[in-house]
Coordinates of C-alpha atoms in Angstrom, one line a residue:
X1256 CA -3.0 -21.3 58.4
X1257 CA -3.4 -17.8 59.7
X1258 CA -2.6 -14.9 57.2
X1259 CA -3.0 -11.9 56.4
X1260 CA -3.6 -9.2 53.6
X1261 CA -2.5 -6.4 52.2
X1262 CA -4.5 -4.5 49.3
X1263 CA -2.6 -1.6 47.1
X1264 CA -6.1 0.1 46.0
X1265 CA -3.7 2.4 44.4
X1266 CA -3.5 2.2 40.3
X1267 CA -7.3 1.0 39.8
X1268 CA -9.2 2.4 37.2
X1269 CA -11.9 1.6 35.6
X1270 CA -10.3 -0.7 32.7
X1271 CA -9.1 -3.5 35.1
X1272 CA -11.9 -3.2 37.7
X1273 CA -14.5 -5.8 38.6
X1274 CA -17.8 -6.1 38.7
X1275 CA -19.3 -6.0 41.6
X1276 CA -21.0 -9.9 40.8
X1277 CA -17.6 -11.3 39.9
X1278 CA -16.8 -9.8 43.6
X1279 CA -19.9 -11.4 45.3
X1280 CA -19.3 -14.9 43.3
X1281 CA -15.0 -14.8 44.3
X1282 CA -16.3 -14.3 47.9
X1283 CA -19.1 -16.5 48.0
X1284 CA -16.2 -19.1 45.8
X1285 CA -13.8 -18.6 49.1
X1286 CA -14.3 -22.6 51.7
X1287 CA -15.3 -20.7 55.1
X1288 CA -11.6 -21.9 56.5
X1289 CA -10.4 -18.9 54.4
X1290 CA -12.3 -16.2 55.5
X1291 CA -11.7 -17.8 59.2
X1292 CA -8.0 -18.3 59.3
X1293 CA -7.7 -14.4 58.1
X1294 CA -5.9 -12.2 60.6
X1295 CA -6.1 -9.0 59.1
X1296 CA -6.7 -7.2 55.9
X1297 CA -4.8 -3.4 55.2
X1298 CA -6.1 -1.7 52.0
X1299 CA -3.4 0.6 51.2
X1300 CA -4.6 4.1 50.0
X1301 CA -8.9 3.6 50.1
X1302 CA -10.6 6.2 48.2
X1303 CA -14.4 7.3 48.4
X1304 CA -15.0 4.3 45.4
X1305 CA -13.5 1.4 47.7
X1306 CA -15.7 2.5 51.1
X1307 CA -19.0 2.1 49.3
X1308 CA -17.9 -0.9 47.7
X1309 CA -18.0 -1.9 51.2
X1310 CA -21.1 -0.9 52.3
X1311 CA -22.4 -2.1 49.6
X1312 CA -20.9 -6.0 50.8
X1313 CA -21.8 -5.2 54.2
X1314 CA -24.7 -7.5 54.5
X1315 CA -23.6 -10.5 52.2
X1316 CA -19.8 -10.7 54.8
X1317 CA -19.5 -12.2 58.5
X1318 CA -20.0 -9.4 61.0
X1319 CA -16.7 -10.8 61.9
X1320 CA -15.2 -11.0 58.8
X1321 CA -16.2 -7.4 58.9
X1322 CA -13.7 -6.9 62.2
X1323 CA -10.7 -8.1 60.3
X1324 CA -10.5 -5.0 57.3
X1325 CA -8.7 -1.8 58.7
X1326 CA -8.3 0.7 56.1
X1327 CA -4.8 1.9 55.7
X1328 CA -4.4 5.9 54.2
X1329 CA -0.2 5.3 54.2
X1330 CA 2.7 2.9 54.1
X1331 CA 3.7 4.5 57.2
X1332 CA 0.5 3.6 59.0
X1333 CA 0.9 0.0 58.7
X1334 CA 4.7 -0.2 60.6
X1335 CA 2.1 -0.3 63.7
X1336 CA 1.0 -3.6 62.1
X1337 CA 2.8 -5.8 60.6
X1338 CA 6.5 -5.6 59.6
X1339 CA 6.7 -3.3 57.3
X1340 CA 10.3 -4.4 55.8
X1341 CA 9.5 -7.6 54.7
X1342 CA 6.6 -6.0 51.7
X1343 CA 7.5 -6.0 48.4
X1344 CA 5.5 -2.5 47.9
X1345 CA 4.9 -1.5 44.2
X1346 CA 7.7 1.6 43.1
X1347 CA 3.8 3.0 41.7
X1348 CA 2.8 2.9 45.4
X1349 CA 5.7 4.1 46.9
X1350 CA 5.1 7.3 44.7
X1351 CA 1.8 7.8 45.0
X1352 CA 2.1 7.8 49.0
X1353 CA 4.5 10.6 48.4
X1354 CA 2.3 12.7 46.3
X1355 CA -1.0 12.1 49.0
X1356 CA 1.8 13.4 52.4
X1357 CA 3.1 16.6 49.9
X1358 CA -0.6 17.1 49.7
X1359 CA -0.4 17.2 53.3
X1360 CA 1.9 19.6 54.0
X1361 CA 3.8 23.1 52.5
X1362 CA 6.2 20.8 50.0
X1363 CA 6.9 17.5 49.4
X1364 CA 8.1 15.5 51.7
X1365 CA 10.9 12.9 51.5
X1366 CA 10.7 9.0 52.1
X1367 CA 9.8 7.6 55.0
X1368 CA 12.6 5.8 56.6
X1369 CA 13.1 4.1 59.7
X1370 CA 14.8 5.0 62.3
X1371 CA 18.3 4.9 63.2
X1372 CA 18.7 1.7 64.5
X1373 CA 19.4 2.3 68.6
X1374 CA 22.2 -0.1 69.7
X1375 CA 21.2 -3.0 71.4
X1376 CA 20.9 -3.0 75.4
X1377 CA 22.9 -5.1 77.2
X1378 CA 20.1 -8.0 78.2
X1379 CA 18.6 -7.9 73.9
X1380 CA 17.3 -11.2 72.7
X1381 CA 15.8 -10.0 68.9
X1382 CA 17.4 -8.5 66.6
X1383 CA 20.8 -9.0 67.7
X1384 CA 23.7 -12.0 66.5
X1385 CA 23.9 -15.0 68.6
X1386 CA 27.9 -14.0 69.2
X1387 CA 25.8 -10.9 71.0
X1388 CA 23.9 -12.9 72.4
X1389 CA 26.6 -16.0 74.0
X1390 CA 29.3 -13.0 75.0
X1391 CA 26.4 -11.2 76.9
X1392 CA 24.2 -14.9 78.5
X1393 CA 26.7 -15.4 80.7
X1394 CA 29.0 -18.2 77.4
X1395 CA 25.0 -20.1 77.3
X1396 CA 24.7 -21.3 73.6
X1397 CA 21.9 -21.9 73.5
X1398 CA 19.3 -18.6 73.5
X1399 CA 17.5 -18.1 76.0
X1400 CA 14.3 -17.7 74.0
X1401 CA 15.4 -20.9 71.7
X1402 CA 16.0 -22.4 75.0
X1403 CA 12.9 -21.8 76.9
X1404 CA 10.2 -21.5 74.4
X1405 CA 11.2 -25.1 73.5
X1406 CA 11.2 -26.8 76.8
X1407 CA 7.5 -25.2 76.7
X1408 CA 6.7 -26.7 73.5
X1409 CA 7.7 -30.1 74.3
X1410 CA 5.8 -30.5 77.8
X1411 CA 2.0 -28.4 76.2
X1412 CA 2.6 -28.6 73.0
X1413 CA 3.6 -31.4 71.2
X1414 CA 0.6 -32.8 70.6
X1415 CA -1.4 -29.6 69.5
X1416 CA -3.3 -29.7 66.5
X1417 CA -1.9 -27.1 64.0
X1418 CA 0.7 -26.2 66.4
X1419 CA 3.3 -23.3 64.5
X1420 CA 0.7 -23.0 62.3
X1421 CA -1.7 -20.4 64.2
X1422 CA -1.2 -16.6 64.9
X1423 CA -1.0 -15.1 68.2
X1424 CA -2.4 -11.1 69.0
X1425 CA 0.3 -8.6 68.2
X1426 CA 0.7 -6.3 70.9
X1427 CA 0.6 -9.6 73.2
X1428 CA 4.3 -10.7 71.3
X1429 CA 5.9 -7.0 71.6
X1430 CA 4.9 -7.2 75.4
X1431 CA 6.9 -10.5 75.3
X1432 CA 9.1 -9.1 74.0
X1433 CA 10.4 -6.4 75.4
X1434 CA 10.0 -8.6 78.6
X1435 CA 12.2 -10.9 77.2
X1436 CA 15.1 -7.1 75.9
X1437 CA 14.7 -5.3 79.1
X1438 CA 15.8 -9.1 80.7
X1439 CA 12.6 -9.4 82.7
X1440 CA 11.7 -12.9 83.5
X1441 CA 8.8 -14.6 80.7
X1442 CA 6.5 -17.6 81.9
X1443 CA 4.8 -18.8 79.0
X1444 CA 2.0 -20.4 81.4
X1445 CA 0.5 -17.1 82.1
X1446 CA -1.3 -16.9 78.8
X1447 CA -2.6 -20.1 78.9
X1448 CA -2.1 -20.8 75.3
X1449 CA 1.0 -22.4 73.3
X1450 CA 0.8 -21.0 70.4
X1451 CA 2.5 -17.7 71.8
X1452 CA 5.4 -20.0 72.4
X1453 CA 5.7 -21.3 69.6
X1454 CA 5.1 -17.6 68.2
X1455 CA 7.8 -15.8 70.1
X1456 CA 10.6 -18.4 68.4
X1457 CA 9.5 -18.2 65.3
X1458 CA 9.9 -14.5 65.6
X1459 CA 13.4 -14.6 67.6
X1460 CA 14.7 -16.6 64.7
X1461 CA 13.2 -13.9 61.9
X1462 CA 14.9 -11.2 63.8
X1463 CA 17.7 -12.7 64.3
X1464 CA 20.9 -10.0 62.6
X1465 CA 21.9 -12.7 60.1
X1466 CA 19.2 -16.0 59.0
X1467 CA 20.5 -19.6 61.6
X1468 CA 21.6 -20.9 58.7
X1469 CA 23.8 -17.6 57.6
X1470 CA 23.9 -15.8 54.4
X1471 CA 27.1 -17.8 53.9
X1472 CA 25.0 -21.1 52.7
X1473 CA 22.1 -19.5 50.8
X1474 CA 22.7 -19.7 47.6
X1475 CA 24.1 -23.7 48.4
X1476 CA 20.9 -24.0 49.2
X1477 CA 18.9 -22.9 46.4
X1478 CA 20.8 -25.4 44.3
X1479 CA 19.1 -28.2 45.9
X1480 CA 16.8 -28.3 43.9
X1481 CA 19.9 -29.8 41.3
X1482 CA 20.9 -32.5 43.3
X1483 CA 19.5 -36.0 42.7
X1484 CA 16.5 -37.2 45.3
X1485 CA 19.5 -39.9 46.3
X1486 CA 22.3 -36.9 47.3
X1487 CA 20.2 -34.8 48.9
X1488 CA 20.5 -35.5 52.5
X1489 CA 24.4 -36.3 51.9
X1490 CA 24.2 -32.8 50.4
X1491 CA 21.9 -30.8 53.1
X1492 CA 24.6 -32.7 56.0
X1493 CA 27.6 -31.3 53.5
X1494 CA 25.9 -27.6 54.0
X1495 CA 25.0 -27.9 58.0
X1496 CA 28.3 -29.3 58.9
X1497 CA 30.4 -26.2 56.6
X1498 CA 28.3 -23.8 59.4
X1499 CA 29.9 -22.1 62.1
X1500 CA 30.6 -24.1 65.7
X1501 CA 27.5 -21.9 67.3
X1502 CA 25.2 -22.2 64.8
X1503 CA 25.1 -26.0 63.9
X1504 CA 25.1 -26.2 67.4
X1505 CA 21.8 -23.8 67.6
X1506 CA 20.5 -25.6 64.8
X1507 CA 20.7 -28.1 66.1
X1508 CA 19.0 -28.3 69.3
X1509 CA 16.1 -26.5 67.4
X1510 CA 16.3 -29.3 64.2
X1511 CA 15.8 -31.9 66.7
X1512 CA 13.2 -30.0 68.5
X1513 CA 11.2 -30.1 65.4
X1514 CA 11.8 -33.8 64.2
X1515 CA 10.3 -34.5 67.5
X1516 CA 7.5 -32.3 66.9
X1517 CA 6.5 -34.0 63.8
X1518 CA 6.8 -37.4 65.1
X1519 CA 3.7 -36.6 66.8
X1520 CA 1.6 -35.3 63.7
X1521 CA -1.5 -37.8 64.1
X1522 CA -2.4 -35.2 66.8
X1523 CA -0.5 -31.6 65.9
X1524 CA -0.9 -32.2 61.9
X1525 CA 2.7 -31.0 61.7
X1526 CA 4.6 -33.5 59.7
X1527 CA 8.0 -32.4 58.4
X1528 CA 6.7 -31.1 55.5
X1529 CA 4.3 -28.4 57.4
X1530 CA 6.7 -27.8 59.8
X1531 CA 9.7 -27.0 56.3
X1532 CA 7.0 -24.6 55.2
X1533 CA 6.7 -22.3 57.6
X1534 CA 10.4 -22.0 59.3
X1535 CA 12.3 -21.6 56.2
X1536 CA 11.8 -18.7 55.6
X1537 CA 12.7 -18.3 59.9
X1538 CA 16.3 -20.3 59.0
X1539 CA 17.0 -18.5 55.8
X1540 CA 16.6 -15.8 53.4
X1541 CA 19.2 -13.5 51.2
X1542 CA 20.8 -11.1 51.9
X1543 CA 19.6 -8.2 50.5
X1544 CA 15.6 -8.2 50.0
X1545 CA 13.1 -11.0 51.1
X1546 CA 12.4 -14.4 50.0
X1547 CA 11.6 -15.0 46.7
X1548 CA 8.7 -17.4 45.6
X1549 CA 11.4 -19.5 43.5
X1550 CA 13.1 -19.8 45.9
X1551 CA 10.8 -20.4 48.9
X1552 CA 10.8 -24.7 47.0
X1553 CA 14.1 -24.9 47.6
X1554 CA 14.5 -23.6 50.8
X1555 CA 12.0 -26.2 51.8
X1556 CA 13.5 -28.5 50.6
X1557 CA 16.1 -28.0 52.3
X1558 CA 14.3 -28.2 55.5
X1559 CA 12.1 -30.9 55.5
X1560 CA 15.6 -33.0 54.9
X1561 CA 17.0 -31.2 57.7
X1562 CA 13.9 -32.5 59.6
X1563 CA 13.2 -35.0 58.7
X1564 CA 16.7 -37.2 58.6
X1565 CA 18.2 -34.8 61.4
X1566 CA 19.8 -37.5 62.9
X1567 CA 21.4 -38.3 59.5
X1568 CA 22.5 -35.4 58.9
X1569 CA 23.8 -34.0 62.6
X1570 CA 25.5 -37.4 63.1
X1571 CA 29.5 -36.5 62.8
X1572 CA 29.8 -33.2 63.6
X1573 CA 30.1 -33.2 67.9
X1574 CA 31.4 -30.1 69.0
X1575 CA 32.5 -29.8 72.7
X1576 CA 29.3 -28.8 75.0
X1577 CA 26.5 -29.8 72.4
X1578 CA 23.5 -29.5 74.8
X1579 CA 20.4 -31.4 73.1
X1580 CA 16.5 -30.8 73.4

């Protein structure tokens, strides 16, 4: 799976600094796929030491890997590259960043804050609620982004190996989001890459103002690990049936599609378990902060049950006007 690493360099001392030999051996120990799948390595608050170290390592590191490294002098610059709000930044690093920025101007600078939210456009598709989309999209139950990406992926991507695991160019994803938010037509055919539609679908879910599974069920989902294995499908069914009708319908539409994807796992290598690892954190997160490592296991278990047993989980409740993928 593609991944990104953010390295906070502040805090490195002589007592915790690894030797050059150890670093070289550690780099060689990683399998090629880990180096290939690294999307970007951001080095935050680099010092002369890290720059010298990088020059020493250049002869041993591939040219392609070297191009993935980006120096970031201040935390604010990370916002141009990734979703800063999803990062857990140590308090010491934040204070160090404030001190660095204070030296650039006279007097201390206030902490970096997100700009105040702008009112959504009438055509906004990302970063709003399901209710807002339903009202603005003439009562359409399934959001436009979900229906279009699912339709395209059903036709082009069901057998694509690693579907939902690969990334796409950040700027391209932002451009497509802008088209959607401005109410302009989007045709995934022109990009010739099913992974673009897959990333757009995940991004849409992740940027909902409230997760599709809602905040209300968060702690109930975390308790799934305490339920006996034989009773977990029934428990998941009860949790899903407690959702508001709109959320239930959209979730069933999405999960029915993911079940179709899992049925092609021989070709696409995306079993229900693999899909759960990708979609779990995009379907549910806590009201405050990001998903903790301890919460990942129950969320993934819950999502895997949804995908693998979707016919049972969504069987009895059939709201009027329901749409299937």
